[in-house]
Amino acid sequence: MSLVFAGVCSHAPGITGRSEQADPDVRDRFYAAFDQMRVDLEASRPDAVVIIAAEHFANFFMNNMPTFAIGMADTYEGPIEDPGWLGIARQQVPGSADISRRFISEVMHGSDVSYAEEWKFDHGIMVPLHFLTPGYDVPIIPVNINCQGPPLTPLHRAWQFGESIRAACDALPERIAVISTGGISHWPATPDSGKINVEWDLDFMDRWCRNDRDALLDYDDLTVYADAGQGGFEIRTFIAAAAAAGGAKGTVHFCEPIPIFAVSCTVATYDLNR
């Protein structure tokens, strides 16, 4: 088969952990966009969902920090954080070692990756799953791009990784969905935590929707750090989804700042039929 769904969404822990503190009108419109994304994802009837995230030192640390890693297990557990803090009960999340193994083998034709047979999901994966697969009934293939500890992969390599993911989707007989998660501009765990560069976020999402490779790769990490914080390094996950979508055009369904969540909360999808 091939890629049947592609989109991106935010994963900030406040989205579930501080829900009651947000402006209810904006929060509810954001949640409605997430719910529509769930409906569209379910309509694509995926056999597995590849979720590309930026892992937050929950599994990988400075003693072993792979640039790209893919999970290869039949089950995963999350969240690794305190469920009371995150607002998500601990779950057994289904995977598929068989699909993952074949998926990884195909990805390796274009990109070098590490694999992990054990993986505790943090909020980068669990927040999106909470909204998009609330029944935890679809096999998940977790993918991590190092966006935490420099040296970080160059953006063109994140694009190439996305192309390798698309090639793997095309090679497998299963129906595969790809969802990338991140924050866009944010400054977590710093004195600027809560700061949001809305204009930067909207400009980035415009480039993403146009699937403009040159524009998406026309960033450097020093400028991103200054304009979007260290959390802005997570654009690598969104860029990988753009490459996987193979030139498809996108639509932003929601992209507005919710200060208590500390990000421009974003839901966007690609129209793979265009």
Coordinates of C-alpha atoms in Angstrom, one line a residue:
M1 CA 0.0 0.0 0.0
S2 CA 1.2 3.5 0.8
L3 CA 0.9 6.5 3.0
V4 CA -2.8 7.0 3.7
F5 CA -2.7 9.9 6.2
A6 CA -0.1 12.7 7.1
G7 CA -0.4 15.4 9.6
V8 CA 1.2 17.3 12.4
C9 CA 0.1 18.4 15.9
S10 CA 1.3 19.9 19.1
H11 CA 2.4 17.7 22.1
A12 CA 2.9 20.2 25.0
P13 CA 2.2 18.6 28.3
G14 CA 0.0 21.4 29.4
I15 CA -2.5 20.5 26.7
T16 CA -3.7 17.7 29.0
G17 CA -2.1 18.6 32.3
R18 CA -3.3 22.2 32.6
S19 CA -6.5 22.0 30.6
E20 CA -8.7 23.6 33.2
Q21 CA -6.5 26.7 33.3
A22 CA -6.8 27.6 29.6
D23 CA -9.3 30.0 28.0
P24 CA -12.2 27.6 27.5
D25 CA -13.3 29.0 24.1
V26 CA -9.8 28.7 22.6
R27 CA -9.1 25.4 24.3
D28 CA -12.4 23.9 23.1
R29 CA -11.8 24.9 19.5
F30 CA -8.3 23.4 19.7
Y31 CA -9.7 20.2 21.1
A32 CA -12.4 20.2 18.3
A33 CA -9.6 20.4 15.7
F34 CA -7.9 17.4 17.4
D35 CA -11.1 15.5 17.3
Q36 CA -11.6 16.2 13.6
M37 CA -8.1 15.0 13.0
R38 CA -9.0 11.8 14.9
V39 CA -12.1 11.3 12.6
D40 CA -10.0 11.8 9.5
L41 CA -7.3 9.5 10.7
E42 CA -9.8 6.8 11.5
A43 CA -11.4 7.3 8.0
S44 CA -8.0 6.5 6.4
R45 CA -8.2 3.0 8.1
P46 CA -4.5 2.7 9.0
D47 CA -3.0 -0.6 9.8
A48 CA -0.3 1.3 11.8
V49 CA 0.4 4.8 12.8
V50 CA 4.0 6.1 12.6
I51 CA 4.3 8.9 15.1
I52 CA 7.4 11.1 14.7
A53 CA 8.3 12.9 17.9
A54 CA 11.2 14.6 19.7
E55 CA 11.9 12.5 22.8
H56 CA 12.7 14.5 25.9
F57 CA 15.5 12.5 27.6
A58 CA 13.0 9.9 28.8
N59 CA 14.8 7.0 27.0
F60 CA 17.8 8.4 25.2
F61 CA 20.4 10.5 27.0
M62 CA 23.9 11.9 26.4
N63 CA 25.4 8.4 26.9
N64 CA 23.5 7.2 23.8
M65 CA 21.7 9.8 21.7
P66 CA 20.7 8.4 18.3
T67 CA 19.9 10.9 15.5
F68 CA 17.0 8.8 14.3
A69 CA 15.4 5.9 16.2
I70 CA 12.4 3.7 15.5
G71 CA 10.6 1.4 17.9
M72 CA 10.3 -2.3 17.3
A73 CA 8.1 -3.8 19.9
D74 CA 4.6 -5.4 20.2
T75 CA 3.7 -3.2 23.2
Y76 CA 4.8 0.1 24.7
E77 CA 3.9 1.9 28.0
G78 CA 3.2 5.5 28.7
P79 CA 3.3 8.1 29.9
I80 CA 6.7 7.8 31.6
E81 CA 5.8 11.0 33.4
D82 CA 3.5 11.2 36.5
P83 CA 0.0 10.5 35.1
G84 CA -1.5 12.9 37.6
W85 CA 0.8 15.7 36.3
L86 CA 0.2 14.9 32.6
G87 CA -3.5 14.2 33.0
I88 CA -3.2 10.9 31.1
A89 CA -3.6 7.5 32.8
R90 CA -0.8 5.0 32.2
Q91 CA -1.6 2.8 29.2
Q92 CA -0.3 -0.3 27.4
V93 CA 0.0 1.0 23.9
P94 CA 0.0 -1.6 21.1
G95 CA 2.8 -1.8 18.6
S96 CA 3.7 -4.4 16.0
A97 CA 7.3 -5.8 16.1
D98 CA 6.6 -7.4 12.7
I99 CA 5.5 -4.3 10.9
S100 CA 8.1 -2.2 12.6
R101 CA 10.9 -4.6 11.6
R102 CA 9.9 -4.5 8.0
F103 CA 9.4 -0.7 8.1
I104 CA 12.8 -0.2 9.6
S105 CA 14.4 -2.4 7.0
E106 CA 12.9 -0.3 4.2
V107 CA 13.8 3.0 5.9
M108 CA 17.4 1.8 6.1
H109 CA 17.7 1.9 2.3
G110 CA 17.7 5.7 2.5
S111 CA 18.6 6.6 6.1
D112 CA 20.7 5.2 8.9
V113 CA 18.5 4.6 12.0
S114 CA 18.8 3.0 15.4
Y115 CA 16.0 0.8 16.7
A116 CA 14.6 0.1 20.2
E117 CA 12.7 -2.9 21.4
E118 CA 11.9 -1.1 24.7
W119 CA 10.5 2.4 24.7
K120 CA 8.6 4.3 27.4
F121 CA 6.4 7.0 25.8
D122 CA 6.6 10.5 27.2
H123 CA 4.2 13.4 26.5
G124 CA 5.6 13.9 23.0
I125 CA 3.8 10.7 22.0
M126 CA 1.1 10.3 24.7
V127 CA -0.6 13.7 24.3
P128 CA -1.3 13.2 20.6
L129 CA -2.4 9.6 21.2
H130 CA -4.7 10.7 23.9
F131 CA -6.7 12.7 21.3
L132 CA -6.1 10.7 18.1
T133 CA -6.3 7.0 19.2
P134 CA -8.2 7.3 22.5
G135 CA -9.0 3.6 22.4
Y136 CA -5.3 2.7 22.0
D137 CA -6.4 0.1 19.4
V138 CA -4.1 0.9 16.5
P139 CA -0.5 -0.4 16.3
I140 CA 2.0 2.5 16.9
I141 CA 5.5 2.8 15.4
P142 CA 7.3 5.4 17.4
V143 CA 10.0 7.4 15.7
N144 CA 12.4 9.8 17.4
I145 CA 14.4 12.6 15.9
N146 CA 17.0 14.0 18.3
C147 CA 15.9 17.6 18.8
Q148 CA 17.4 17.9 22.3
G149 CA 21.2 17.4 22.4
P150 CA 23.5 19.1 19.9
P151 CA 24.9 18.3 17.4
L152 CA 21.5 18.1 15.8
T153 CA 21.0 16.6 12.3
P154 CA 21.0 19.2 9.5
L155 CA 17.5 20.0 8.3
H156 CA 18.1 18.5 4.9
R157 CA 18.9 15.2 6.6
A158 CA 15.5 15.4 8.4
W159 CA 13.9 15.9 5.0
Q160 CA 15.8 12.9 3.6
F161 CA 14.6 10.9 6.6
G162 CA 11.1 11.8 5.8
E163 CA 11.6 10.6 2.2
S164 CA 12.9 7.3 3.5
I165 CA 9.8 7.0 5.7
R166 CA 7.6 7.6 2.6
A167 CA 9.6 5.0 0.6
A168 CA 9.1 2.5 3.4
C169 CA 5.3 3.2 3.4
D170 CA 5.2 2.6 -0.3
A171 CA 7.1 -0.7 0.1
L172 CA 4.9 -2.2 2.8
P173 CA 1.6 -3.9 2.1
E174 CA 0.0 -2.2 5.1
R175 CA -1.9 1.1 5.2
I176 CA 0.4 3.5 7.1
A177 CA -0.4 6.9 8.7
V178 CA 2.3 9.4 9.6
I179 CA 1.8 12.0 12.3
S180 CA 4.6 14.3 13.5
T181 CA 4.4 16.1 16.8
G182 CA 6.2 19.1 18.2
G183 CA 5.7 22.5 19.6
I184 CA 7.0 25.0 17.0
S185 CA 8.3 28.0 19.0
H186 CA 8.7 27.4 22.7
W187 CA 11.2 27.9 25.5
P188 CA 10.6 24.9 27.8
A189 CA 12.5 24.7 31.2
T190 CA 14.0 28.2 30.8
P191 CA 13.1 31.6 32.3
D192 CA 11.3 32.3 29.0
S193 CA 9.0 29.3 29.5
G194 CA 5.6 30.3 28.2
K195 CA 6.9 32.7 25.6
I196 CA 5.4 32.1 22.1
N197 CA 6.5 33.7 18.8
V198 CA 3.2 33.6 17.0
E199 CA 4.4 35.3 13.8
W200 CA 7.3 32.9 13.5
D201 CA 4.9 29.9 14.0
L202 CA 2.5 31.1 11.3
D203 CA 5.2 31.7 8.8
F204 CA 6.6 28.3 9.4
M205 CA 3.2 26.7 9.0
D206 CA 2.7 28.6 5.8
R207 CA 5.9 27.1 4.4
W208 CA 4.8 23.7 5.7
C209 CA 1.4 23.9 4.0
R210 CA 3.0 24.9 0.7
N211 CA 5.3 21.9 1.2
D212 CA 8.1 24.3 0.1
R213 CA 11.3 22.3 0.5
D214 CA 13.6 25.2 0.0
A215 CA 11.7 27.4 2.4
L216 CA 11.5 24.7 5.1
L217 CA 15.2 24.1 4.9
D218 CA 16.1 27.8 4.9
Y219 CA 16.7 27.9 8.6
D220 CA 19.8 27.6 10.7
D221 CA 19.8 26.5 14.3
L222 CA 21.3 29.7 15.7
T223 CA 18.4 31.8 14.2
V224 CA 15.8 29.2 15.2
Y225 CA 17.2 29.3 18.8
A226 CA 17.0 33.1 18.9
D227 CA 13.5 33.3 17.2
A228 CA 11.8 30.1 18.4
G229 CA 13.7 28.9 21.4
Q230 CA 15.4 25.5 21.9
G231 CA 11.9 24.0 21.4
G232 CA 12.0 25.3 17.9
F233 CA 14.5 22.6 17.0
E234 CA 11.5 20.3 16.8
I235 CA 10.7 21.7 13.4
R236 CA 12.7 18.6 12.3
T237 CA 9.7 16.4 13.0
F238 CA 7.4 18.6 10.9
I239 CA 9.9 18.7 8.1
A240 CA 10.1 14.9 8.0
A241 CA 6.3 14.8 7.7
A242 CA 6.4 17.3 4.8
A243 CA 9.0 15.2 3.0
A244 CA 6.9 12.0 3.6
A245 CA 3.9 13.7 2.1
G246 CA 5.7 13.9 -1.2
G247 CA 4.7 17.4 -2.4
A248 CA 1.1 17.3 -1.1
K249 CA -0.4 20.6 0.1
G250 CA -1.5 21.1 3.6
T251 CA -4.2 22.8 5.6
V252 CA -3.9 24.4 9.1
H253 CA -7.0 23.5 11.1
F254 CA -5.9 25.3 14.2
C255 CA -2.8 27.3 15.1
E256 CA -3.3 29.7 18.0
P257 CA -1.3 30.6 21.1
I258 CA -2.6 29.1 24.3
P259 CA -0.2 30.7 26.9
I260 CA -0.9 28.2 29.7
F261 CA 0.1 25.5 27.2
A262 CA 3.2 27.5 26.3
V263 CA 2.9 26.9 22.5
S264 CA 0.9 27.9 19.4
C265 CA -1.3 24.9 19.6
T266 CA -1.3 23.4 16.1
V267 CA -3.3 20.8 14.1
A268 CA -2.6 20.5 10.4
T269 CA -2.9 17.8 7.7
Y270 CA -1.8 17.2 4.2
D271 CA -4.2 16.3 1.4
L272 CA -2.6 13.3 -0.1
N273 CA -5.0 13.2 -3.0
R274 CA -3.8 16.5 -4.4

